[in-house]
XYZ file of C-alpha atoms in Angstrom:
781
model
C -0.157 0.259 0.400
C 1.540 3.559 -1.018
C 2.374 5.556 1.600
C 2.053 9.660 1.524
C 2.980 12.754 3.328
C 2.725 16.399 2.584
C 5.366 18.708 2.802
C 6.588 22.233 1.673
C 9.733 22.774 2.525
C 13.223 21.048 3.330
C 13.282 20.019 6.399
C 9.385 18.193 5.532
C 12.072 16.089 3.393
C 13.038 15.376 6.738
C 10.012 13.262 7.863
C 9.449 11.221 5.422
C 12.710 9.736 5.278
C 13.271 8.740 8.966
C 9.499 7.289 8.452
C 10.926 5.020 6.196
C 9.530 6.507 3.234
C 12.430 7.860 1.359
C 15.885 7.480 2.020
C 18.709 9.712 1.433
C 19.729 9.091 -2.150
C 15.701 9.779 -3.190
C 15.744 12.746 -1.488
C 18.861 14.302 -3.102
C 16.581 12.670 -6.606
C 13.462 14.881 -5.250
C 16.037 18.046 -4.817
C 17.577 18.113 -7.932
C 13.953 17.076 -10.122
C 12.550 20.062 -7.899
C 15.178 22.489 -8.894
C 14.754 21.009 -12.934
C 11.361 22.822 -12.364
C 12.541 26.059 -11.312
C 8.882 27.247 -11.442
C 7.835 30.617 -9.882
C 4.619 29.229 -7.719
C 4.974 26.990 -5.243
C 2.821 24.541 -3.702
C 3.030 21.873 -1.374
C 4.659 18.681 -2.049
C 3.516 14.678 -2.324
C 6.176 12.880 -1.807
C 5.025 8.894 -2.473
C 6.252 5.531 -1.284
C 6.133 2.069 -3.486
C 8.273 -0.807 -3.099
C 10.489 -0.043 -5.883
C 10.698 3.890 -6.504
C 9.531 7.681 -5.016
C 7.581 9.747 -6.744
C 7.313 13.507 -6.866
C 3.812 14.653 -7.688
C 2.650 18.902 -7.392
C -1.229 19.186 -7.265
C -1.771 21.879 -8.852
C 0.987 24.273 -9.080
C 4.805 24.510 -9.459
C 7.104 23.439 -5.970
C 10.756 24.969 -5.122
C 12.955 23.586 -1.861
C 12.427 25.838 0.561
C 15.129 26.285 3.617
C 14.566 28.176 6.629
C 17.106 31.337 7.975
C 19.419 31.395 10.627
C 17.903 34.579 12.271
C 19.179 33.079 16.012
C 22.728 33.975 17.619
C 24.733 30.799 17.134
C 26.344 30.732 21.312
C 29.170 28.278 20.252
C 32.495 28.208 22.015
C 33.930 29.773 18.749
C 31.305 33.128 18.580
C 32.134 33.542 22.503
C 35.954 33.692 21.737
C 35.621 35.738 18.463
C 33.183 38.678 20.723
C 35.856 38.333 23.419
C 38.587 39.069 21.014
C 36.908 42.151 18.932
C 38.414 45.766 19.603
C 35.939 48.852 20.146
C 37.816 49.849 16.506
C 36.301 46.383 14.916
C 32.522 46.912 16.758
C 32.842 50.419 15.360
C 33.801 49.593 11.713
C 30.947 47.350 11.708
C 28.624 50.080 13.124
C 29.961 52.456 10.654
C 29.904 49.702 7.902
C 25.928 49.012 8.343
C 25.529 52.631 7.409
C 27.386 52.350 4.626
C 25.210 50.035 3.467
C 22.286 51.513 3.886
C 23.427 54.456 2.118
C 24.135 52.448 -0.679
C 21.000 50.464 -0.819
C 19.524 54.277 -0.854
C 21.447 55.185 -3.820
C 21.162 51.773 -5.843
C 17.182 51.875 -6.066
C 16.641 55.136 -6.113
C 19.125 54.848 -9.345
C 16.744 51.988 -10.755
C 13.609 53.853 -9.880
C 14.911 56.454 -11.843
C 16.216 54.644 -14.923
C 12.475 52.168 -14.642
C 10.635 55.902 -14.691
C 12.875 57.125 -17.390
C 12.769 53.863 -19.475
C 8.900 53.521 -19.469
C 7.432 57.048 -20.279
C 9.965 56.560 -23.538
C 9.085 53.505 -25.057
C 6.038 53.802 -23.958
C 5.896 57.264 -25.253
C 7.510 55.965 -28.127
C 4.370 53.553 -29.008
C 1.648 55.984 -28.187
C 3.212 58.576 -30.066
C 2.868 56.227 -33.115
C -0.510 55.100 -32.347
C -1.561 58.869 -32.022
C 0.038 59.858 -35.792
C -1.799 57.129 -37.415
C -5.341 57.699 -36.095
C -4.478 61.397 -37.184
C -3.929 59.963 -40.096
C -6.986 57.646 -40.670
C -4.657 55.013 -40.733
C -6.628 53.172 -38.568
C -6.039 48.882 -38.897
C -2.460 50.220 -39.579
C -2.934 52.195 -36.023
C -4.219 49.152 -33.753
C -1.223 47.338 -35.859
C 1.244 49.249 -34.314
C -0.186 49.398 -31.497
C -0.977 45.749 -30.400
C 2.487 44.940 -32.498
C 4.931 46.842 -30.222
C 2.445 45.388 -27.327
C 3.091 42.061 -27.746
C 6.680 42.423 -29.201
C 7.523 44.174 -24.901
C 5.158 41.422 -23.798
C 7.236 38.478 -25.612
C 10.214 39.930 -24.226
C 9.491 40.290 -20.503
C 7.714 36.735 -20.437
C 11.362 35.139 -22.527
C 13.610 37.127 -19.009
C 10.893 35.241 -16.804
C 11.041 31.837 -18.334
C 14.409 31.673 -19.287
C 16.178 33.513 -16.884
C 14.422 34.204 -13.597
C 10.801 32.418 -12.873
C 10.764 33.722 -9.282
C 11.411 37.528 -11.058
C 7.318 36.822 -11.808
C 4.735 38.431 -10.580
C 4.801 41.505 -7.696
C 7.496 40.055 -5.845
C 6.151 41.265 -2.316
C 4.567 37.957 -0.596
C 8.754 36.941 -1.180
C 10.256 39.471 0.214
C 7.321 39.072 3.073
C 8.398 35.646 3.606
C 12.304 35.954 3.560
C 12.330 38.613 6.277
C 9.724 35.807 7.849
C 12.270 33.340 7.944
C 11.885 31.876 4.601
C 14.582 31.208 2.237
C 13.146 29.894 -1.084
C 15.141 29.417 -4.165
C 16.656 32.136 -6.209
C 14.162 34.646 -5.271
C 17.021 37.447 -4.298
C 19.928 35.905 -6.690
C 21.474 38.618 -9.249
C 19.673 36.833 -11.906
C 16.620 37.457 -10.860
C 17.286 41.179 -10.258
C 18.431 41.517 -13.488
C 15.203 40.283 -14.827
C 13.275 42.722 -12.281
C 14.408 45.526 -13.109
C 14.270 44.868 -17.191
C 11.232 42.475 -17.255
C 9.416 44.970 -14.967
C 10.383 48.218 -18.081
C 9.133 46.064 -20.644
C 6.286 44.629 -19.258
C 4.706 48.197 -18.094
C 5.402 49.243 -21.418
C 3.401 47.185 -22.701
C 0.357 48.143 -21.646
C -0.447 45.295 -19.099
C -2.686 46.469 -16.187
C 0.225 45.932 -13.902
C 2.802 48.428 -12.227
C 6.233 48.587 -11.371
C 5.485 49.683 -7.317
C 5.554 46.316 -6.291
C 8.626 44.858 -8.829
C 10.932 47.449 -7.060
C 9.963 46.460 -3.240
C 11.757 43.011 -4.720
C 13.937 45.104 -6.683
C 15.165 47.304 -3.843
C 15.618 43.992 -1.385
C 17.695 42.427 -4.061
C 20.590 45.388 -4.097
C 20.210 44.809 -0.409
C 20.820 40.620 -0.785
C 23.718 41.590 -3.084
C 25.241 44.034 -1.240
C 24.641 41.861 2.234
C 26.694 38.334 0.752
C 29.643 39.079 2.903
C 32.457 39.731 0.001
C 33.524 37.541 -2.913
C 36.625 35.228 -3.226
C 35.309 35.441 -7.161
C 36.080 38.609 -7.718
C 38.035 39.777 -4.507
C 36.118 41.629 -2.327
C 37.427 39.224 1.026
C 37.663 42.539 2.625
C 37.995 41.557 6.189
C 35.092 44.071 7.264
C 32.279 42.479 4.641
C 33.017 39.231 6.582
C 30.662 40.604 9.403
C 27.887 40.714 7.267
C 27.877 36.844 6.714
C 24.846 35.868 8.625
C 21.065 36.047 8.402
C 20.600 38.636 10.630
C 22.392 41.773 9.128
C 21.010 40.498 5.779
C 17.402 40.606 7.081
C 18.007 43.921 8.613
C 19.518 45.180 5.058
C 17.195 43.301 2.743
C 14.006 45.335 5.464
C 16.322 48.676 3.943
C 16.031 48.078 0.944
C 11.865 46.712 0.739
C 11.878 50.200 2.220
C 13.832 52.170 -0.562
C 11.488 50.251 -3.117
C 8.339 51.907 -1.973
C 9.955 55.090 -1.599
C 11.202 54.783 -5.221
C 8.275 53.818 -5.947
C 6.231 55.990 -5.417
C 8.293 58.642 -3.632
C 6.954 58.362 -0.346
C 10.132 58.382 1.989
C 7.750 57.725 5.233
C 5.415 55.265 3.164
C 8.513 53.247 3.017
C 9.465 52.952 6.047
C 5.723 52.349 7.421
C 4.970 50.143 4.709
C 8.009 47.569 6.203
C 7.215 48.225 9.537
C 3.357 47.668 9.137
C 3.191 44.587 6.108
C 7.047 43.418 5.575
C 8.587 42.928 8.680
C 7.930 40.516 11.020
C 10.898 41.411 13.891
C 11.754 45.340 14.194
C 13.763 47.250 16.590
C 14.387 50.826 17.391
C 18.188 51.258 15.734
C 16.336 49.137 12.382
C 14.475 52.013 12.141
C 16.867 54.399 12.178
C 18.482 52.892 9.142
C 14.955 52.559 6.884
C 14.291 56.274 7.742
C 17.700 57.237 6.535
C 17.667 54.698 3.591
C 14.569 55.930 2.061
C 15.257 59.262 2.654
C 19.035 58.904 0.428
C 16.363 57.567 -2.149
C 14.331 60.641 -1.489
C 17.214 63.007 -2.435
C 18.653 61.126 -4.946
C 15.150 61.162 -7.130
C 14.861 65.091 -6.050
C 18.636 65.587 -7.862
C 17.277 63.547 -10.568
C 13.753 65.540 -11.276
C 15.919 68.709 -10.746
C 18.022 67.319 -13.779
C 14.621 66.321 -15.683
C 12.998 70.032 -15.380
C 13.890 70.811 -18.654
C 12.029 68.428 -20.496
C 14.970 65.570 -21.344
C 12.897 62.591 -19.706
C 9.315 63.360 -20.432
C 6.562 63.605 -17.650
C 8.782 62.230 -14.814
C 10.081 66.037 -13.650
C 6.442 67.446 -13.428
C 5.559 67.227 -9.626
C 8.374 67.179 -8.051
C 8.117 64.448 -5.534
C 4.152 64.358 -5.297
C 2.745 62.235 -8.266
C -0.805 63.200 -8.498
C -1.082 66.760 -7.142
C -4.570 67.387 -5.650
C -3.639 70.486 -2.986
C -5.486 72.584 -5.319
C -9.257 71.096 -4.508
C -10.773 72.724 -1.854
C -10.811 69.591 0.937
C -13.808 71.194 3.293
C -16.123 68.183 4.022
C -19.889 68.490 5.903
C -22.070 65.129 6.680
C -23.090 63.586 3.476
C -19.739 64.000 2.319
C -19.159 61.449 5.287
C -21.983 59.328 3.878
C -20.684 59.004 0.527
C -16.796 58.172 2.248
C -18.461 55.642 4.550
C -20.458 54.334 1.091
C -17.261 53.783 -0.268
C -15.432 52.411 2.087
C -18.122 49.809 2.067
C -18.007 49.141 -1.443
C -14.270 49.281 -1.382
C -14.381 46.341 1.059
C -16.747 44.453 -1.229
C -15.000 44.598 -4.156
C -11.527 44.118 -2.878
C -12.351 40.862 -0.828
C -13.693 40.117 -4.525
C -10.903 40.732 -6.536
C -9.055 39.082 -3.957
C -10.935 35.523 -4.405
C -10.708 36.092 -8.255
C -7.356 36.677 -8.142
C -6.469 33.257 -6.518
C -8.234 31.673 -8.744
C -6.309 32.884 -12.035
C -3.436 32.153 -10.005
C -3.771 28.872 -9.232
C -4.888 27.922 -12.912
C -2.181 29.870 -14.638
C 0.249 27.597 -12.175
C -0.069 24.901 -13.747
C -0.676 26.417 -16.930
C 3.005 27.989 -16.521
C 4.396 24.162 -14.842
C 4.321 22.706 -18.433
C 7.418 24.994 -19.644
C 8.163 28.096 -20.805
C 6.784 27.665 -24.147
C 3.412 27.880 -23.220
C 4.430 30.971 -19.905
C 4.882 33.340 -23.439
C 1.936 31.713 -24.891
C 0.017 33.344 -22.259
C 1.692 36.130 -22.052
C 1.250 36.794 -25.527
C -2.368 35.942 -25.652
C -3.197 38.572 -22.643
C -1.157 41.241 -24.533
C -3.210 40.515 -27.525
C -6.844 40.816 -25.048
C -5.450 44.044 -23.683
C -4.751 45.340 -26.896
C -7.882 44.852 -28.491
C -9.532 46.719 -25.224
C -7.316 49.849 -24.991
C -7.847 50.289 -28.725
C -11.392 48.911 -29.173
C -13.349 50.254 -26.272
C -12.910 53.504 -26.738
C -14.944 53.244 -29.555
C -17.753 53.035 -27.963
C -17.475 56.304 -25.980
C -18.911 59.162 -27.862
C -17.028 62.177 -28.707
C -16.911 65.079 -25.919
C -16.476 68.968 -27.090
C -13.764 70.301 -25.961
C -14.528 72.350 -22.577
C -13.719 75.912 -22.673
C -11.065 78.180 -20.341
C -8.845 75.314 -20.552
C -5.120 76.085 -19.653
C -4.165 73.007 -21.502
C -4.599 72.081 -25.428
C -7.671 70.468 -26.014
C -7.267 67.875 -28.034
C -4.213 66.579 -26.631
C -1.504 65.842 -29.248
C 1.943 64.589 -29.478
C 2.263 64.186 -25.719
C 0.148 62.595 -22.702
C -2.997 64.410 -21.477
C -6.745 64.285 -20.671
C -8.297 64.969 -23.815
C -7.164 62.722 -26.473
C -8.925 63.308 -30.044
C -8.787 59.392 -30.811
C -10.976 58.895 -34.048
C -12.588 62.794 -32.715
C -12.833 65.668 -35.545
C -11.232 68.535 -34.165
C -12.593 70.135 -31.177
C -13.711 67.028 -30.280
C -11.727 64.616 -27.917
C -12.614 60.782 -26.605
C -12.995 60.310 -22.887
C -11.818 56.541 -23.191
C -9.496 57.613 -24.631
C -7.800 59.362 -22.245
C -7.570 56.298 -19.983
C -6.351 53.629 -22.359
C -4.414 54.864 -24.601
C -2.350 56.696 -21.920
C 0.453 55.174 -19.208
C -1.042 53.490 -16.037
C 0.360 56.661 -14.146
C -0.648 59.225 -16.765
C -4.693 57.224 -16.323
C -4.683 57.949 -12.582
C -3.262 61.019 -13.205
C -6.076 62.230 -15.120
C -8.830 59.864 -12.698
C -7.055 62.426 -9.905
C -7.481 65.213 -11.866
C -9.390 67.997 -9.683
C -12.338 70.492 -11.116
C -12.991 68.986 -14.027
C -15.795 67.020 -12.549
C -17.534 66.342 -16.301
C -14.419 65.552 -18.229
C -15.586 61.727 -18.053
C -18.779 60.457 -18.769
C -20.639 57.743 -16.055
C -21.310 55.907 -18.615
C -17.411 55.826 -19.836
C -16.082 54.929 -16.364
C -18.487 52.452 -15.958
C -16.557 50.702 -19.127
C -12.910 51.441 -18.114
C -13.552 50.336 -14.084
C -15.114 47.097 -15.579
C -12.300 46.467 -18.041
C -9.310 47.439 -15.620
C -10.778 45.368 -13.240
C -11.077 42.307 -15.174
C -7.633 42.928 -16.949
C -5.827 43.496 -13.625
C -7.289 40.010 -12.339
C -6.440 38.264 -14.984
C -2.723 39.790 -15.582
C -2.254 38.835 -12.416
C 0.187 35.715 -12.420
C 1.701 35.758 -15.947
C 5.038 35.099 -16.362
C 6.211 38.896 -16.021
C 7.529 41.281 -13.158
C 3.785 42.694 -12.145
C 2.429 44.951 -9.541
C -0.808 44.679 -8.004
C -0.990 48.655 -6.410
C -1.506 50.325 -9.800
C -4.314 48.254 -11.357
C -5.635 48.947 -8.030
C -4.902 52.549 -7.610
C -6.894 52.908 -11.121
C -9.701 50.959 -10.849
C -9.927 52.634 -7.232
C -9.769 55.825 -8.903
C -12.236 55.217 -11.447
C -15.289 53.792 -8.993
C -14.362 56.916 -6.788
C -15.068 59.039 -9.499
C -18.203 57.655 -10.161
C -19.429 57.609 -6.532
C -18.446 61.226 -6.723
C -20.888 61.815 -9.864
C -23.283 60.128 -7.924
C -23.180 62.196 -5.100
C -22.877 65.346 -7.028
C -26.155 66.958 -5.694
C -25.436 66.700 -2.316
C -21.588 66.273 -1.652
C -19.227 69.653 -1.803
C -16.005 66.992 -2.677
C -14.287 67.328 -6.048
C -14.396 64.644 -8.107
C -10.711 63.954 -7.949
C -10.352 64.117 -4.498
C -13.268 61.521 -4.436
C -10.927 59.264 -6.701
C -8.309 59.930 -4.412
C -10.791 58.133 -1.528
C -11.943 55.419 -3.528
C -8.257 54.203 -4.877
C -7.524 54.171 -0.880
C -11.041 52.283 0.004
C -9.851 49.400 -2.699
C -6.012 49.214 -1.823
C -7.495 48.872 2.118
C -10.324 46.037 0.371
C -7.605 44.294 -0.949
C -4.473 44.862 0.424
C -4.900 45.308 4.506
C -2.655 47.936 5.044
C -4.154 50.962 7.076
C -1.158 53.438 8.598
C 1.183 52.796 5.496
C -1.257 53.038 2.723
C -2.948 56.565 4.566
C 0.859 57.945 4.328
C 2.051 56.405 0.856
C -1.433 58.268 -0.431
C -0.813 61.776 1.261
C 2.654 61.380 -0.274
C 1.414 60.796 -3.667
C -1.008 63.299 -3.814
C 0.221 66.070 -1.008
C -2.970 67.112 0.509
C -2.886 66.523 3.961
C -6.352 68.324 4.530
C -7.774 64.381 3.343
C -6.051 62.675 6.267
C -9.172 62.028 8.320
C -11.573 60.705 5.516
C -8.517 58.286 3.826
C -8.455 56.820 7.187
C -12.283 56.444 7.549
C -12.039 55.034 4.556
C -9.535 52.574 4.682
C -10.676 51.462 7.789
C -13.873 50.841 6.532
C -12.836 49.103 3.664
C -10.273 46.557 5.712
C -13.180 45.902 8.252
C -15.712 45.045 5.587
C -12.978 42.684 3.569
C -11.590 41.148 6.718
C -15.146 39.314 7.003
C -14.836 37.284 3.550
C -10.869 36.672 3.586
C -7.569 37.539 3.943
C -5.422 39.746 2.438
C -3.905 39.408 -1.718
C -0.392 39.038 -0.112
C -1.326 36.589 2.611
C -3.410 34.483 -0.317
C -0.374 34.708 -2.691
C 1.757 33.407 0.110
C -0.618 30.788 0.659
C -0.344 30.032 -2.906
C 3.108 29.660 -3.815
C 3.319 27.162 -0.780
C 5.493 29.817 1.336
C 5.699 28.653 5.050
C 4.531 32.314 6.575
C 3.832 32.378 10.473
C 1.686 34.683 11.198
C 1.756 36.869 14.641
C -0.396 34.752 15.899
C -1.329 31.831 16.705
C -3.935 29.667 15.174
C -7.614 29.072 18.050
C -6.874 25.092 17.703
C -3.238 25.219 18.899
C -4.786 26.009 21.874
C -5.608 22.392 22.421
C -2.652 21.378 21.925
C 0.469 21.145 23.442
C 4.872 21.029 21.618
C 5.312 17.117 22.679
C 2.040 16.458 20.320
C 3.442 17.809 16.323
C 7.313 16.243 17.377
C 8.132 14.377 14.334
C 10.348 11.560 14.511
C 12.251 9.596 15.000
C 15.311 11.917 16.262
C 18.588 12.085 14.987
C 21.724 12.844 18.035
C 25.047 13.435 18.002
C 27.171 12.845 20.895
C 29.119 15.256 22.486
C 32.119 13.761 20.907
C 31.168 12.088 17.782
C 32.210 9.217 15.690
C 32.957 10.374 12.228
C 31.262 7.587 10.444
C 28.029 8.308 12.299
C 27.799 12.278 11.457
C 28.037 11.550 7.923
C 25.723 8.886 7.365
C 23.142 11.251 9.017
C 24.055 13.943 6.643
C 23.752 11.361 3.856
C 20.641 9.932 4.699
C 18.441 12.982 6.449
C 18.080 16.500 5.400
C 17.952 17.610 8.789
C 19.430 21.271 9.550
C 20.143 20.760 13.390
C 20.531 17.872 15.349
C 20.891 17.607 19.522
C 23.928 17.481 20.735
C 24.047 15.197 23.884
C 26.573 14.514 26.848
C 26.510 11.805 27.881
C 29.412 9.322 30.926
C 32.319 9.344 31.312
C 32.006 13.437 29.883
C 29.309 14.306 32.129
C 27.727 12.938 35.009
C 24.273 11.692 33.704
C 22.644 12.223 29.752
C 22.059 16.391 29.615
C 21.648 18.631 26.505
C 24.543 19.986 25.437
C 22.988 22.290 22.510
C 21.920 21.921 18.754
C 24.421 21.354 15.990
C 24.201 23.266 12.650
C 24.827 20.592 9.212
C 26.491 23.704 8.082
C 28.809 23.858 10.910
C 29.107 20.227 10.591
C 30.296 20.091 6.725
C 33.063 22.757 7.658
C 34.540 20.902 10.579
C 34.497 18.010 8.651
C 36.318 19.300 5.982
C 39.100 20.775 8.113
C 39.467 17.164 9.524
C 40.470 18.375 12.727
C 40.089 14.184 13.890
C 41.136 11.747 16.813
C 42.023 8.083 17.479
C 40.581 8.259 20.753
C 37.126 9.537 22.449
C 38.568 12.747 24.129
C 37.768 16.442 23.634
C 39.896 18.257 21.745
C 37.934 21.434 21.476
C 40.906 23.784 22.384
C 42.550 22.573 18.682
C 39.562 23.840 17.209
C 39.716 26.877 18.759
C 43.224 27.152 17.769
C 42.627 25.985 14.520
C 39.098 27.642 13.159
C 38.212 31.257 13.342
C 34.745 32.510 13.891
C 34.410 33.058 10.349
C 35.401 29.787 8.956
C 31.754 28.993 10.189
C 30.086 32.110 8.866
C 27.059 31.552 6.236
C 28.272 31.707 2.686
C 25.699 33.757 0.527
C 23.955 32.003 -1.655
C 25.081 28.907 -3.066
C 28.572 28.915 -2.134
C 28.520 26.500 0.975
C 30.465 23.251 1.573
C 28.145 20.216 0.123
C 27.923 17.139 1.494
C 29.754 16.385 -2.153
C 33.083 18.266 -1.118
C 34.107 16.409 1.891
C 36.807 13.720 0.719
C 36.698 11.339 4.201
C 38.691 7.877 3.592
C 37.369 4.986 4.861
C 39.989 4.736 8.151
C 38.420 8.253 8.907
C 35.245 7.084 9.179
C 36.305 5.078 12.624
C 37.667 8.289 14.283
C 36.459 10.425 16.721
C 35.511 14.577 16.381
C 35.078 16.740 19.334
C 31.371 18.553 18.765
C 31.187 20.854 21.338
C 33.191 24.056 20.280
C 30.447 24.399 17.211
C 27.457 23.392 19.257
C 25.059 26.191 20.372
C 24.904 26.187 23.903
C 22.025 28.539 24.429
C 19.491 26.894 22.465
C 15.853 27.954 22.645
C 13.893 25.591 24.809
C 10.492 24.435 25.983
C 8.873 22.033 28.094
C 6.959 19.643 26.427
C 3.619 20.851 27.992
C 3.959 24.090 27.003
C 0.486 24.917 24.641
C 1.210 25.073 20.719
C 0.140 28.667 20.480
C 2.304 30.006 22.712
C 5.331 28.075 21.433
C 4.499 29.317 18.030
C 4.439 32.676 18.939
C 7.653 32.285 20.804
C 9.392 30.577 17.664
C 8.136 33.589 15.279
C 8.970 36.521 17.498
C 12.310 35.119 18.324
C 13.489 33.950 14.138
C 14.240 31.269 15.051
C 14.636 27.615 13.445
C 14.895 25.037 15.087
C 12.937 24.934 18.855
C 14.135 22.031 22.006
C 11.485 20.527 23.639
C 12.497 18.702 26.951
C 11.328 16.530 29.198
C 8.858 17.644 31.897
C 9.925 14.937 34.434
C 13.457 13.639 35.481
C 14.886 10.280 34.066
C 13.807 10.678 30.347
C 16.417 10.935 27.444
C 16.950 15.206 28.335
C 15.458 15.676 25.015
C 11.703 15.213 23.273
C 12.338 16.376 19.720
C 13.043 19.668 17.820
C 9.963 21.586 16.440
C 10.765 23.531 13.284
C 8.449 25.966 10.785
C 6.884 23.228 9.456
C 5.898 21.754 12.926
C 3.719 25.236 13.114
C 2.075 24.644 9.548
C -1.373 23.867 9.734
C -1.670 21.621 7.087
C 1.086 19.494 9.256
C -1.069 19.852 12.948
C -4.409 19.411 10.382
C -2.682 16.148 8.740
C -1.523 14.591 12.567
C -5.169 15.824 13.886
C -7.698 15.327 11.391
C -10.697 15.802 13.815
C -9.159 18.739 15.156
C -11.792 21.891 13.979
C -9.700 24.618 12.368
C -11.845 27.635 13.475
C -11.833 26.074 17.285
């Protein structure tokens, strides 16, 4: 009879092996097969064992090997010796280097943000200008062919980059960054190739006219830049400066990536304070005051870089990038006084935003699950799917404006109408002179310009109600079906577009009783839809205020965000939380699930446990490393090294590999810790950069050395976090997350038993694992 087990991270494969389902070679084959898939969407892995073979099956989505990060300080003898030997100047260098890296992250992210804006303005501007010129010559079919051809070409290029170079660059990237800062290290999510594709793929995708934004990918880009700087040097490129080695640990890399994510938001929205609040509210799982200062410094650097380039662009060399300075959508000129009827309209907006936002998340979830089945079938189908969506988007953008009626240009305008040769509110499309097509003004523009048009103030009847309905329906549906294809794509801009559109609609409906400007209603609509989809409040509020330069709207924006989030939370989770679940990333929530209160720590411990002695035989260690995938092993001291069996600590797989490679063996079972302390330095055991660590295949252990002994005391973390076996699982889960652990030791409550019951890892707190062990438990109670 076949045996089955669901797995969603590398540590989970260990349990299968321990239960006799897979041996070491089969685990490695499974992992290599997973790596060969090299696809972006993940799902819990189903491993089946028959009498002769083991099979990998994917249920509904692709998979990727996932590790947990070591955020815990490993307090072994080598670490203590290193800290005791550090001088004040070295500590000063370490602190100084943290601030220097924050400066470099801000500079790099600011430059990339500027490049993205300039590239999109020029590429999309050329495409739209070509289409407009052909339309003015009444060459309608040629205009559509040019428009659709440019879109398909750009889309295919973006898809090819994602499909063949970095599949992990597809999508927003915010869920992956959020998972990394939670302690999840998925395959290549912050690799240099991902950074390259994220930058250029985002430019190509946005320029192709998709209903996507570059804001989400900018967060991922900032995190990738920070990760690149936080690799702790490179021997390949001779960057082995001693100072850089201080950063060869996951804790410092986590802090740098937090700064990078905040810098990405600051560069995308030109909102430095909003960037800090975004990572504090949404992205980061751990926070402290020192990190707040460095993050704020990083976003300030981004703001200065952007401001400097905006000043350079005021001559008109950079398209519309330089207009408005750091304020992208200025609505401060509108009268922001409001009364009781306005409050009623805002409450109505919040309710509608919550309902539409939860529906949006529901449909995005279904579309992502469908697309993941298509995407796993290979790169060619990925590209074909992108081309199909591109053609559909082009047909909608070019075809729907033909439905709209030509509207006469308003009198007393400070801008030209119809707009010719540049972006603006009044596109002529097929209309005669003196008239404009309001739908074309929204569709045949970049997404940023379309938002600018919707946010424009003192233009109440610029857009017909029917046109707003058509544009809202098209953007809402296109935004849903576009997210999940193999291009870098952000969710912020589609949500702001749709929200601004129905906000303006509500403004038209309430114009008889409300005194608020239609542009302000558009802003409040965008806020309500953002709150309904992303479920953030403080950071979104500040980002929107920094975007629009209207502090007088603060109470209304706060009110509409709170209402929309409250309404939407009654239906489903935020969009990023749903994407995390779809991708199979084992994210630990800040709160424990209700059913965890009915269980204790020992109830979810998996076994059997692989234990080492304080002085262990080399052959035993090598066998354990080959036949399991565990990343942490308990070390037990027994007589004659202690009076009774006692828990000495936990030793990491990576540290064992370094120690075995050094071959500091002895013929007798004796403590040789002093020799190891003299031969090795703490930096020898520091975590290497992406994919650079010692592997099991790198070891060259001779047959006669297998019977020799090695002392594990110097590299054993002598102060691991432990919990009593009777601690409630809910309390253990909160401790595990708040402390940023990878391993939590469960110890017995009574004496006279083995000193350790088991080890809890991230997998043991996952609902799939717990409900799989106890299917009778009601997950809602």
